[in-house]
XYZ file of C-alpha atoms in Angstrom:
365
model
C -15.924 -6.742 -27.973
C -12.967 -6.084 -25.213
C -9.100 -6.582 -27.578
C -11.444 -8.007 -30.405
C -11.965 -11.000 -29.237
C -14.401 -13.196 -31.602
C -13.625 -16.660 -30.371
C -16.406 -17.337 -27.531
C -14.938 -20.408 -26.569
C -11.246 -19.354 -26.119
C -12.591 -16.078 -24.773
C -15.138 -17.866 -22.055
C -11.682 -20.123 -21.559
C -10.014 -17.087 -20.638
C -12.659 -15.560 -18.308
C -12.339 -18.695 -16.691
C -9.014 -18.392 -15.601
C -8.845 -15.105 -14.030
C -12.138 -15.670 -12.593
C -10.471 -15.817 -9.176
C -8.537 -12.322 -9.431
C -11.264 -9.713 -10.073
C -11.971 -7.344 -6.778
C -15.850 -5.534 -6.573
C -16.461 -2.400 -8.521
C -19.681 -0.994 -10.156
C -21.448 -2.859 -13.212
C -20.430 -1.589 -15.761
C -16.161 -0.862 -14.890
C -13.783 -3.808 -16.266
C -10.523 -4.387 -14.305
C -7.528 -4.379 -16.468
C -4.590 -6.429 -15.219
C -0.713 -4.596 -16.833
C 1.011 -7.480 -17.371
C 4.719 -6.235 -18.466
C 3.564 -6.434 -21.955
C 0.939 -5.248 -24.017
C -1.620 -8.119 -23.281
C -4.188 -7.209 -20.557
C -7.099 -9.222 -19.106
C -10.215 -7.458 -18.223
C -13.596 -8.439 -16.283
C -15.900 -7.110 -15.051
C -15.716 -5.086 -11.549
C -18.651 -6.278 -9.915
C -18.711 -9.772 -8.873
C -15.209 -9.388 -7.127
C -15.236 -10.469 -3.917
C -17.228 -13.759 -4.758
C -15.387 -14.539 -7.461
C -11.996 -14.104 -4.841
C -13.625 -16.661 -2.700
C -14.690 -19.116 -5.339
C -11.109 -19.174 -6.527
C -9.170 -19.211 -3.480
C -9.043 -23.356 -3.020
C -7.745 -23.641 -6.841
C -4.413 -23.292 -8.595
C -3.211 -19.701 -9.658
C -4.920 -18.747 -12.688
C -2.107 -17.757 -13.318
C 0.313 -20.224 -14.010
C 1.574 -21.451 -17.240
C -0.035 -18.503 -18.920
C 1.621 -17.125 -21.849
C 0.660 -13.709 -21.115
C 0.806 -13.635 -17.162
C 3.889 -16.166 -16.217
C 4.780 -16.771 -12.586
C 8.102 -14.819 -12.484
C 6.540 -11.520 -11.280
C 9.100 -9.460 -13.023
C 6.690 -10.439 -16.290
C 3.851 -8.731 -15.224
C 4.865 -4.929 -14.991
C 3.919 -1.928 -17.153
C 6.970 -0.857 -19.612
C 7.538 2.339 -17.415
C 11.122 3.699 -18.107
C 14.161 1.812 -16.535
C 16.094 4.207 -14.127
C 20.128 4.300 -14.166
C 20.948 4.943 -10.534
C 23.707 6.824 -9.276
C 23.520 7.428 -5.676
C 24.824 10.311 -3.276
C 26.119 8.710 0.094
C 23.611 7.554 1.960
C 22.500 7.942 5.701
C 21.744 5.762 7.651
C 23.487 2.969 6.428
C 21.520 0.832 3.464
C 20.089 -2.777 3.927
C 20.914 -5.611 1.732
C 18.478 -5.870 -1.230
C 15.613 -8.175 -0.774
C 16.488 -10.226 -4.166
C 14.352 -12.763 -3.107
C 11.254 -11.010 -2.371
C 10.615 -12.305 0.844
C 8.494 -8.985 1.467
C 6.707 -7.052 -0.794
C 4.233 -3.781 -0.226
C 0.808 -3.597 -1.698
C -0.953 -0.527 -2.200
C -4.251 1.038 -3.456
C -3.548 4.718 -4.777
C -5.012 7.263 -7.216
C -3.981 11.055 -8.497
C -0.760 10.536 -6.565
C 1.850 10.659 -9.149
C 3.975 13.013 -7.491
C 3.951 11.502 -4.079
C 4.715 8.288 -5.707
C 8.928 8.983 -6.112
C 9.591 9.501 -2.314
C 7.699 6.559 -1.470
C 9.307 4.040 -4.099
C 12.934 5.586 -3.259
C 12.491 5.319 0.882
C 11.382 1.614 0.390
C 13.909 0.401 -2.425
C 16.405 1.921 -0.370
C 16.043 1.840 2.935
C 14.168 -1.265 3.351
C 15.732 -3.339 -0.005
C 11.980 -3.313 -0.614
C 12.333 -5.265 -4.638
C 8.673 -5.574 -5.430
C 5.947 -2.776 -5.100
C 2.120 -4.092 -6.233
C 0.401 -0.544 -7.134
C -3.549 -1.308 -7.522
C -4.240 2.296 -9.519
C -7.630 3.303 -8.969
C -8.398 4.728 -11.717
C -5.999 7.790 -12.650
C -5.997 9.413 -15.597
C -3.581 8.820 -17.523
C -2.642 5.411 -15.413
C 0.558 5.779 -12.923
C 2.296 3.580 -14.677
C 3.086 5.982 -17.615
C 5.207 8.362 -15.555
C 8.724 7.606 -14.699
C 9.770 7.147 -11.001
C 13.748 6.950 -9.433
C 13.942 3.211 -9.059
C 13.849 0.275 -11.488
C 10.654 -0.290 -13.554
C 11.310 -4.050 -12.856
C 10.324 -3.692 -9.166
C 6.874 -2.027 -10.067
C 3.715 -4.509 -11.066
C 0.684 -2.040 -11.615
C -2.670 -3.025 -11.841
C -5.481 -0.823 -13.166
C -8.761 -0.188 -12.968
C -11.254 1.708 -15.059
C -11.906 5.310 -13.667
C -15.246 5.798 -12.002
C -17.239 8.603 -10.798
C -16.165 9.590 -7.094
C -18.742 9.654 -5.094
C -19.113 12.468 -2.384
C -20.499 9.679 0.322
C -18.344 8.485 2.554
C -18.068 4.803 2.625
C -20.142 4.435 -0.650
C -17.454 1.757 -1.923
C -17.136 0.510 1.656
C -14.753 -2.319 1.680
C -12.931 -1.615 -1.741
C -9.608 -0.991 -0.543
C -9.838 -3.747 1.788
C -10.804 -6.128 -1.641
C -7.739 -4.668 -3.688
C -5.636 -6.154 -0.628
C -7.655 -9.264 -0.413
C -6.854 -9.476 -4.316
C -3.216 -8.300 -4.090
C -2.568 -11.033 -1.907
C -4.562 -14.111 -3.879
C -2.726 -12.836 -7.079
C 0.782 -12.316 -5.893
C 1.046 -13.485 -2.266
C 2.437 -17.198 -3.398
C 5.298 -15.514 -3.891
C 6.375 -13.628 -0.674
C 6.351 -13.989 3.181
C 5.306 -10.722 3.679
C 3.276 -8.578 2.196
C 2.762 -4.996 3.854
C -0.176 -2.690 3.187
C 0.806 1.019 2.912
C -0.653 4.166 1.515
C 1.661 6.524 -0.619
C 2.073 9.206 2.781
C 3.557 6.508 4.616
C 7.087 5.832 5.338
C 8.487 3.084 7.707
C 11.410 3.899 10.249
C 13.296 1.243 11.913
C 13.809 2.405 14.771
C 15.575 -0.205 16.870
C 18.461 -0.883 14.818
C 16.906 -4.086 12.802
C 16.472 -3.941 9.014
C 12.730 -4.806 7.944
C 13.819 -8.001 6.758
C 15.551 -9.070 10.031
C 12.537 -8.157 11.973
C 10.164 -9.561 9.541
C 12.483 -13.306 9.554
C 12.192 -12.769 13.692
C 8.504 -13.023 13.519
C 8.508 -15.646 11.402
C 10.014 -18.330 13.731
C 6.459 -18.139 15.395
C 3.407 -20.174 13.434
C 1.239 -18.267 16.153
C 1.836 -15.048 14.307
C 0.279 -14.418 11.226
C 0.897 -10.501 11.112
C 2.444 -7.627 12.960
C 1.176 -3.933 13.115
C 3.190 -0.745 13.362
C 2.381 2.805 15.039
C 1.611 5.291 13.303
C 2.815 8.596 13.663
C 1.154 11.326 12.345
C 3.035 14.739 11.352
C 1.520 18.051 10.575
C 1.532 20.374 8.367
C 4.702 22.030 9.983
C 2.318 25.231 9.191
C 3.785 24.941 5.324
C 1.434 26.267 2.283
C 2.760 25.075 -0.106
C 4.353 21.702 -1.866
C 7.555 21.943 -0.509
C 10.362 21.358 -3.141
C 12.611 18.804 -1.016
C 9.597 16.256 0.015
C 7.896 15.152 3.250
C 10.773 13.565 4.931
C 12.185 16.831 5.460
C 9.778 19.295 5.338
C 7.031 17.911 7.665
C 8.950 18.270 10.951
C 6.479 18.260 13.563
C 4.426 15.503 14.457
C 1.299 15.373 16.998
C 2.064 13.713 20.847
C 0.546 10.746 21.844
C -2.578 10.465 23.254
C -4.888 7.947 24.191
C -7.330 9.460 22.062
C -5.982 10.559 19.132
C -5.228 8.747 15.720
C -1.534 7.743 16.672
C -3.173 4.739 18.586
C -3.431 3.158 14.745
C -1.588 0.355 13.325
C -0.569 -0.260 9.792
C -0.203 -4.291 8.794
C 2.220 -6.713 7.695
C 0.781 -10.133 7.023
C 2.299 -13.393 6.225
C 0.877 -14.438 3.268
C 0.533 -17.832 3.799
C -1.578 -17.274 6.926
C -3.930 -13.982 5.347
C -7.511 -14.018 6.081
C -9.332 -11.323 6.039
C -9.340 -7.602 7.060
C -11.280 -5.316 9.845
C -10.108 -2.650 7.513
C -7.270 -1.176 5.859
C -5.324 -1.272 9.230
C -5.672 -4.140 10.661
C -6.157 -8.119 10.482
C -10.218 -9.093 11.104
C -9.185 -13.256 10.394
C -6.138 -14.960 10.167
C -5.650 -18.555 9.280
C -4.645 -21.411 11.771
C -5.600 -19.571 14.655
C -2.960 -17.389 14.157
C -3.002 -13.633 15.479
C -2.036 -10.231 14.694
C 0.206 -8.292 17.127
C 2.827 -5.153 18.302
C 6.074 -5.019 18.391
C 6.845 -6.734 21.640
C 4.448 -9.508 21.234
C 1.149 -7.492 22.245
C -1.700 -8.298 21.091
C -3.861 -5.615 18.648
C -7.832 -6.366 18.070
C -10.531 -5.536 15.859
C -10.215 -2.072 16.961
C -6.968 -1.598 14.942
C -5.739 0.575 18.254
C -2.360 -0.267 19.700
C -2.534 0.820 23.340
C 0.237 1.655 25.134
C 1.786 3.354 21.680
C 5.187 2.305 21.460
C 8.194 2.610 18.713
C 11.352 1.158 19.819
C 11.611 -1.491 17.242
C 10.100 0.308 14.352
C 7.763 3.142 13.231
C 5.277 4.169 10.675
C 5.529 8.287 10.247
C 2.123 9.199 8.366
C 2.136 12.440 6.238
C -0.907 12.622 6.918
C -2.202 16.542 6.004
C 0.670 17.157 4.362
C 0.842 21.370 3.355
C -2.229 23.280 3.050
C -2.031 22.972 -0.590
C -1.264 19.236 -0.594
C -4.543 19.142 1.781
C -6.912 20.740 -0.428
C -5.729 18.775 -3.284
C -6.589 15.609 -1.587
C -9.824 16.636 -0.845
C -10.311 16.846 -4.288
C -9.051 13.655 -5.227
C -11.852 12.323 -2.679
C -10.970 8.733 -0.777
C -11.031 5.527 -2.437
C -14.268 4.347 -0.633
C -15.646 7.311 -1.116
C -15.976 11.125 0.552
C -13.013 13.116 1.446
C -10.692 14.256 4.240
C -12.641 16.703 6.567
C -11.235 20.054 7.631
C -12.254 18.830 11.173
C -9.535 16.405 10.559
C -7.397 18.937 9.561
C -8.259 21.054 12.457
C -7.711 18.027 14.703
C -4.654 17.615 13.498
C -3.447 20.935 13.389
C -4.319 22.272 16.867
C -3.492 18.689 18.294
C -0.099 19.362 21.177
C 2.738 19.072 18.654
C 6.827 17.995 19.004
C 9.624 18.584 16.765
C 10.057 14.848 14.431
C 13.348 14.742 13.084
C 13.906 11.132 12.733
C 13.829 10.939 8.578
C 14.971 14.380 8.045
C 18.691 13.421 7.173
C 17.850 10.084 5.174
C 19.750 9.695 1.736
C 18.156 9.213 -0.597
């Protein structure tokens, strides 16, 4: 059996307790929780989603555990500490979120080497302190390579690889269950939690730092999350990877139109207040009546569209295609529910009316 277990009582003791934290996968997977040390939990993948809702009126299964204690900095993979020495940086740097009032959650697989630009933007320019990475499955698991910021800001959780499946939307709803799970494990312990994907990097545009703005929103109980515009960038008609990363190579970015797919929103919830998601944009329930809106107070629907598009308090800048070569190598990767990016979407994207995008070009780091 699973770590050798021969004790049924202690082991049925144990299901027990992390019956609450398990998110929907196929039969025969087992989820497998990296805990900061070498203890794991694993169930199996299947009977997620009601097991989320069974446990979601009782006490973190959690707490008191000797293997998964409440101080999150217990419950990351031993990835490699990093010493940091920084060049000067532009713009200016927030203040570290020591506190981890926020906190990003993300569902990611094969994406090793997009991983470092997206840890260093958010640690840095954000004072992002805790990153929840739900792995999907990568061989060998994310957490084994090394990446510019502390290990102690990572927690990984894993999941047991499974075949990709050519059909789009065959594991309809998985991504949307990682968050839903992300946010039952860990959300007692932030304000905020914001869900990203690995080609996404936040821009404040207005002068605020994330945490400022976040605080601002939080003086209303009416508001239980707040969605950013996307905007999506091209391929700048590169190949190839290019050396020095997305922020500076992908320079062009598609204009706005009412019909295109800058119109979606990325979320930040409150915790406290999370119900339950349209999809992996945007809010479908929140609690208390609360609601999910724009930056000035408008309000965004089921649709997960955002019309008029506006970015003068903040922006999301999606890397979306990325280089030809970067495109063809997510295609192969496939998309966590299933299928893959099209090369209509490509073409879309591509031939789409197109402006120069300069705005993260000169950030440092």
């Amino acid at each position: 059996m699973a770590h050798g277990h021969s004790d049924r009582p202690a082991r049925s003791h144990l299901l027990r307790r992390v019956v609450g934290f398990v998110v929907a996968c196929a039969l025969l997977s087992f989820i497998w929780f990296n805990a900061g040390s070498e203890g794991q939990s694993r169930k199996p993948y299947s009977s997620l989603f009601k097991q989320a809702e069974k446990s979601a009126s009782a006490p973190s299964a959690f707490a008191g555990d000797g293997n998964l204690g409440t101080d999150a900095k217990q419950h990351n993979v031993t990835t490699p500490s990093t010493e940091i020495s920084l060049p000067a940086s532009f713009p200016k740097l927030p203040p570290p979120d020591n506190e981890e009032y926020m906190a990003i959650c993300m569902a990611v697989k094969n994406q090793s080497m997009d991983l470092p630009e997206f840890f260093t933007h958010y640690y840095f320019h954000h004072g992002i302190r805790r990153f929840y990475i739900f792995d999907d499955g990568t061989e060998p698991p994310l957490s084994s390579a090394s990446y510019p910021i502390p290990s102690s800001a990572i927690t990984w959780v894993y999941f047991q690889p499974h075949l990709q499946s050519d059909q789009l939307g065959d594991r309809e709803g998985i991504q949307e269950d990682y968050y839903t799970g992300c946010v039952q494990m860990y959300g007692h312990r932030h304000t905020w939690m914001g869900f990203l994907d690995a080609d996404e990097f936040l821009e404040m545009t207005g002068g605020e730092t994330l945490s400022g703005f976040l605080h601002g929103w939080a003086r209303n109980d009416h508001i239980g999350a707040v969605g950013v515009s996307w905007l999506v960038h091209s391929s700048a008609g590169l190949l190839t990877r290019p050396v020095e990363g997305p922020r500076k190579a992908f320079n062009r970015c598609i204009v706005d139109d009412p019909t295109n797919d800058n119109l979606k929103v990325k979320t930040f919830v409150r915790t406290a207040l999370f119900g339950a998601m349209w999809n992996c944009h945007c809010m479908a329930v929140l609690k208390n009546g609360a609601v999910q809106v724009g930056e000035h107070g408008d309000m965004i629907d089921e649709s997960c569209d955002r019309k008029p598009i506006t970015r003068e308090r903040w922006a999301l800048h999606h890397f979306g295609p990325k280089s030809r070569e970067e495109f063809l190598q997510k295609q192969a990767r496939g998309k966590i529910r299933g299928g893959k990016s099209t090369e209509d979407w490509w073409r879309t994207i591509e031939n789409a009316e197109q402006r120069d995008c300069l705005e993260l070009t000169n950030y440092v780091p």
